[in-house]
Amino acid sequence: MPVTNYRTDQEFFVDMQRCIGCKACEMACSECETNGHESMIHVNYIDRAVTVQTTVQVCMHCDDPVCANVCPADAITKDEFGVVHTANTARCIGCSNCVMACPFGVPQKKETYDLMMKCNMCYDRTSAGKKPMCATVCPTQALYYGTREEIAKMRPNSTPVNNFIFGKESVSTKVNIMMPKGSTSLIID
Amino acid sequence: MAHLPVSPEKLIEQFGPHLNYPPREGFAGRDEPDKVVKTHCCFCGMQCGIKLLVKNDKVVGFDPWEEFPFNEGRLCPKGVQRYMQNNHPDRILQPLQRKEGVGFTPVSWDEAMEKTVAEIKRIQEKYGNDAFSVLSGVSLTNEKSYLMGKFARVALKTANLDYNGRLCMVSAGAGNKKAFGLDRTSNTYADLEKAEVIIVAGANISETFPTLTHWVWRARDHGAKLIVVDPRVIPLARTADLHLPVKPGTDSALYGAILKYLADHDMLDHDFIDNHTTDFDKALAAVKDYTLEWAEEITGIEKAKIELAAQWWGKAKTSFLLHARGIEHHSKGVDNVLGCINIVLATGRIGKPYCGYGTITGQGNGQGGREHGHKCDQLPGNRDITNPEHRKYIAGVWGIDEKDMPGKGYTAYELIEAIHRGEVKGLLSICFNPLVSLPNNNYVREALEKLEFYVSIDFFMNETARHADIILAGSLQEEEEGTVTTAEGRVVRIRKAVNPPGHARSDTSIILELAKRLGAEDKFTYQNSEELFNELRVASKGGTADYYGITYQKIEDTMGVFWPCPTLNHPGTPRLWEDKKFATPDGKAHFNPVTYRDPGEITDEEYPVILTTGRVVSQYLSGTQTRRIGKLVDLYPEPKLEIHPELALKYGIKQNELVQVTTRRGTDEFPANIVETIRTDTVFLPYHWPGKKSANQFTPATLDPVSKIPEFKVCACNLKATGVISPPSTASGAYASI
């Protein structure tokens, strides 16, 4: 008997060009009571003095999650679907190793709870066959959750990329960033 | 008469705005709601579909309504948080009466009604029927809009009824009627998807209608060129193919120059112009001298950019032009709208797939609210109150003699002037907060203080209601059945999710009881909202905004019906003008000549900087609702003055420094936000805040001669650095509404 209705054909796609900085995603994420009404997704201005460009910072759910690898308490786990879960509250010791190790700067230490907290791909929803709340409400679909076929049809000028180059390190992720058509990787530095 | 009964601080302490956050421990019952109600957001004209989760007669959360065709579950931050207005601690739970030195004290409904009706009768007997006035709001449903119009004309018998749509899209309405004979966006927004060129003029879509952005982005996925006309680099302009940073107040010069360019380069649809329009020659004659060089001088936009925009527009096979308050909030708002329509008509791209034009209504029922007769010059069905045939028809529906129907009254700001003159002595307002939303609001405050009697129907104590003699505790959107009409022209159902709390009542029941006590009970016998809607349908029949074929059941079955829908078997009209038969008397679309003129106030040595106003994504209109929702206030707690680094340098202004802004109407201080995303001669203030944080203490009351919309978007100001660095904005800024 399946214990979950997680749809393995659906993926998360982030398109920064479409982000209007409205923070509907933060509002929706912070509605989740399991997060203590904290948002696990963050929208930031690049440099408000010169542009209104914003970026969305969401857990990329790395194939080989360094946050989990460096956790001394084995509090962070990746499941069979590739979802990297937030710290197990019974195990997390609040050391912030994961915060410092993540190449995308995603995990945050919440002092209120003395815990690391990060996005778990809305597991309460995705495990029930629903889409993550942030992607559902995103008014511009800068955040999209669906199949590769859908995104290919919807965004003919873009390509999903999930390979990131940090110096000599290559990091592949479950979450995709939409890049100009034909792109294969994103060089960060 | 109506000075505040106690200090504003005391009123704020008692009635807010206070910030409402979800409880840390979560809402009890959210996981197991008693019911899930499919309804719509209570804010802007998109009217996104949303599901409200209800437990124990309280809204405890929301779920996206992914099947609703316009937004498919998508919401903006206001939509996500809209449920937090329900069960709010500031909610007015019973009728209140002002008591000098005490504030507002609860009274029974009977006492409140008796006092209200006695004062109405006293004023009307002493000064005449028109001395009692009504200001209504377009957050009301279609049913309530219709009811307010009928109530004013039949029960109060006053001509002086107007609405806050007067501050919204009346310029567009007037322009649309002149050009097309009908006032509605021509297409559904889905037609944006395959438009080759999109012009967005004076519409900060990403912050005011965020869910509409999706359709623009989809168009761009299909290769559409996006042209954004705005003094600021708004979020939509960030990736636009062309941003035209127009000098505030000069928009009509831009569209005039484009029209001339189209004609000079023969980028015209001659067949459409010859067979389906009138007065093209007159429109062209008005712009014969409007060269690109002239337009560059007037608008401040490089002529090469204007030329490129004209070329793209001229050569496209499909196109969509959208505008909003940025071109409509002007003393020549109608001219600006007609300038846009002229370039649409010149290229004949209307009434076809992926070709459209329209205004984007700002308020929740901005579209429907301007069709059903709570406007000073209008009767239901978008009929004209001065037209004898229209008057006769509506008098017949209402069962009154046509000669007993009042004529055209004052528009909203004119009404304030009439109060100042002593001509109008009494006021009833519903869902309208003029002390924040009207221009030159210190003058508005003085008017409120001159009223002999003021009664407000509202669910929160807004800044204007603080001046009331009686406050009647009304209802939120989710507390009454009804319909609204979205910015696309789609009539949708508002479903009652919960009952009004405490002793609050539905707005409809309040108006019906007032009508009864005023002796007009036999004309107001509705048992429910559907009966009201059915009378509205009949009243609209044969009018340009014809709802006759729309029923509650039909809306349920189809998730919305587009008007006009003249018969019960008619499917509705998502795209107008496909038959090229326009709603004008001659059946043709009309070009209108637009000659450029300056805005009402221009800069000079004393006031050398242009001040323009607008909105931010987390706040809605006068903030009566959104300044009470904690997470929305946290996003943008207080207004900041956007200023370009060059202008900041000129005045020695540093980032976050308090800047003294002075106009001919007021002076106050705001923290500076120095950004390159604004013109170098213009500063920007958002207008959702009251008192010392109010942008409308500065704006002038120069009115458009046709639409009577005030010029919110242009005034002359002076700036002075104060040397005080403002501390970081905090939520407490929202309280400073004194």
Short mmCIF file of N, CA and C in Angstrom, two decimals, chain B residues 110-161:
data_model
loop_
_atom_site.label_atom_id
_atom_site.label_comp_id
_atom_site.label_asym_id
_atom_site.label_seq_id
_atom_site.Cartn_x
_atom_site.Cartn_y
_atom_site.Cartn_z
N ASP B 110 -32.54 50.16 17.22
CA ASP B 110 -33.74 51.00 17.14
C ASP B 110 -33.38 52.47 17.39
N GLU B 111 -32.57 52.71 18.41
CA GLU B 111 -32.16 54.10 18.70
C GLU B 111 -31.36 54.69 17.55
N ALA B 112 -30.44 53.88 17.01
CA ALA B 112 -29.58 54.37 15.92
C ALA B 112 -30.41 54.70 14.69
N MET B 113 -31.34 53.83 14.39
CA MET B 113 -32.19 54.05 13.21
C MET B 113 -33.10 55.26 13.42
N GLU B 114 -33.66 55.35 14.62
CA GLU B 114 -34.58 56.44 14.91
C GLU B 114 -33.87 57.79 14.80
N LYS B 115 -32.69 57.85 15.39
CA LYS B 115 -31.91 59.09 15.33
C LYS B 115 -31.56 59.44 13.88
N THR B 116 -31.12 58.43 13.14
CA THR B 116 -30.70 58.66 11.74
C THR B 116 -31.87 59.18 10.92
N VAL B 117 -32.98 58.51 11.01
CA VAL B 117 -34.14 58.90 10.19
C VAL B 117 -34.66 60.27 10.64
N ALA B 118 -34.66 60.52 11.92
CA ALA B 118 -35.13 61.82 12.41
C ALA B 118 -34.25 62.95 11.87
N GLU B 119 -32.96 62.72 11.85
CA GLU B 119 -32.03 63.76 11.35
C GLU B 119 -32.18 63.94 9.84
N ILE B 120 -32.36 62.84 9.13
CA ILE B 120 -32.57 62.96 7.68
C ILE B 120 -33.82 63.80 7.42
N LYS B 121 -34.88 63.46 8.13
CA LYS B 121 -36.14 64.19 7.92
C LYS B 121 -36.01 65.66 8.32
N ARG B 122 -35.35 65.90 9.42
CA ARG B 122 -35.17 67.29 9.88
C ARG B 122 -34.42 68.10 8.83
N ILE B 123 -33.33 67.55 8.35
CA ILE B 123 -32.52 68.28 7.37
C ILE B 123 -33.28 68.49 6.08
N GLN B 124 -33.98 67.46 5.63
CA GLN B 124 -34.68 67.60 4.34
C GLN B 124 -35.87 68.54 4.45
N GLU B 125 -36.54 68.50 5.58
CA GLU B 125 -37.67 69.42 5.75
C GLU B 125 -37.19 70.87 5.84
N LYS B 126 -36.05 71.07 6.49
CA LYS B 126 -35.55 72.44 6.69
C LYS B 126 -34.85 73.00 5.46
N TYR B 127 -34.06 72.13 4.78
CA TYR B 127 -33.21 72.65 3.71
C TYR B 127 -33.55 72.09 2.32
N GLY B 128 -34.44 71.14 2.27
CA GLY B 128 -34.75 70.52 0.97
C GLY B 128 -34.12 69.14 0.85
N ASN B 129 -34.69 68.33 -0.03
CA ASN B 129 -34.24 66.94 -0.14
C ASN B 129 -32.76 66.81 -0.50
N ASP B 130 -32.29 67.70 -1.38
CA ASP B 130 -30.92 67.58 -1.86
C ASP B 130 -29.88 67.97 -0.80
N ALA B 131 -30.35 68.50 0.32
CA ALA B 131 -29.40 68.86 1.38
C ALA B 131 -28.90 67.64 2.13
N PHE B 132 -29.53 66.50 1.89
CA PHE B 132 -28.99 65.25 2.45
C PHE B 132 -28.37 64.45 1.31
N SER B 133 -27.14 63.99 1.52
CA SER B 133 -26.36 63.39 0.43
C SER B 133 -25.88 61.99 0.80
N VAL B 134 -25.44 61.28 -0.23
CA VAL B 134 -24.96 59.91 -0.05
C VAL B 134 -23.64 59.73 -0.79
N LEU B 135 -22.66 59.14 -0.12
CA LEU B 135 -21.42 58.73 -0.78
C LEU B 135 -21.30 57.22 -0.65
N SER B 136 -21.29 56.55 -1.78
CA SER B 136 -21.30 55.09 -1.80
C SER B 136 -19.94 54.56 -2.26
N GLY B 137 -19.78 53.24 -2.21
CA GLY B 137 -18.48 52.67 -2.54
C GLY B 137 -18.59 51.51 -3.51
N VAL B 138 -17.55 51.30 -4.32
CA VAL B 138 -17.62 50.21 -5.29
C VAL B 138 -16.90 48.95 -4.81
N SER B 139 -16.74 48.84 -3.50
CA SER B 139 -16.43 47.52 -2.98
C SER B 139 -17.75 46.79 -2.72
N LEU B 140 -18.86 47.51 -2.87
CA LEU B 140 -20.17 46.89 -2.71
C LEU B 140 -20.48 45.98 -3.89
N THR B 141 -21.31 44.98 -3.64
CA THR B 141 -21.75 44.10 -4.72
C THR B 141 -22.63 44.86 -5.70
N ASN B 142 -22.91 44.22 -6.84
CA ASN B 142 -23.83 44.84 -7.80
C ASN B 142 -25.18 45.10 -7.16
N GLU B 143 -25.64 44.14 -6.37
CA GLU B 143 -26.96 44.27 -5.74
C GLU B 143 -26.99 45.49 -4.83
N LYS B 144 -25.93 45.66 -4.05
CA LYS B 144 -25.91 46.79 -3.11
C LYS B 144 -25.69 48.11 -3.84
N SER B 145 -24.93 48.09 -4.91
CA SER B 145 -24.76 49.31 -5.72
C SER B 145 -26.12 49.75 -6.25
N TYR B 146 -26.86 48.78 -6.79
CA TYR B 146 -28.19 49.07 -7.33
C TYR B 146 -29.10 49.59 -6.22
N LEU B 147 -29.03 48.93 -5.08
CA LEU B 147 -29.88 49.31 -3.95
C LEU B 147 -29.58 50.72 -3.49
N MET B 148 -28.30 51.08 -3.42
CA MET B 148 -27.94 52.42 -2.96
C MET B 148 -28.48 53.48 -3.91
N GLY B 149 -28.42 53.21 -5.21
CA GLY B 149 -28.95 54.16 -6.19
C GLY B 149 -30.44 54.34 -6.02
N LYS B 150 -31.13 53.22 -5.87
CA LYS B 150 -32.59 53.29 -5.73
C LYS B 150 -32.96 53.94 -4.39
N PHE B 151 -32.23 53.58 -3.35
CA PHE B 151 -32.50 54.14 -2.02
C PHE B 151 -32.38 55.67 -2.05
N ALA B 152 -31.31 56.17 -2.65
CA ALA B 152 -31.09 57.62 -2.67
C ALA B 152 -32.20 58.32 -3.45
N ARG B 153 -32.55 57.74 -4.61
CA ARG B 153 -33.51 58.43 -5.48
C ARG B 153 -34.96 58.23 -5.02
N VAL B 154 -35.27 57.05 -4.47
CA VAL B 154 -36.66 56.74 -4.14
C VAL B 154 -36.99 57.01 -2.67
N ALA B 155 -36.09 56.58 -1.76
CA ALA B 155 -36.39 56.75 -0.34
C ALA B 155 -35.95 58.12 0.16
N LEU B 156 -34.75 58.54 -0.21
CA LEU B 156 -34.26 59.85 0.22
C LEU B 156 -34.70 60.98 -0.72
N LYS B 157 -34.96 60.62 -1.97
CA LYS B 157 -35.37 61.60 -2.99
C LYS B 157 -34.33 62.71 -3.15
N THR B 158 -33.07 62.32 -3.03
CA THR B 158 -32.01 63.31 -3.20
C THR B 158 -31.27 63.11 -4.52
N ALA B 159 -30.84 64.19 -5.10
CA ALA B 159 -30.02 64.11 -6.32
C ALA B 159 -28.55 63.87 -5.95
N ASN B 160 -28.22 64.17 -4.70
CA ASN B 160 -26.80 64.18 -4.34
C ASN B 160 -26.31 62.83 -3.83
N LEU B 161 -26.05 61.98 -4.80
CA LEU B 161 -25.51 60.65 -4.57
C LEU B 161 -24.32 60.49 -5.51
#
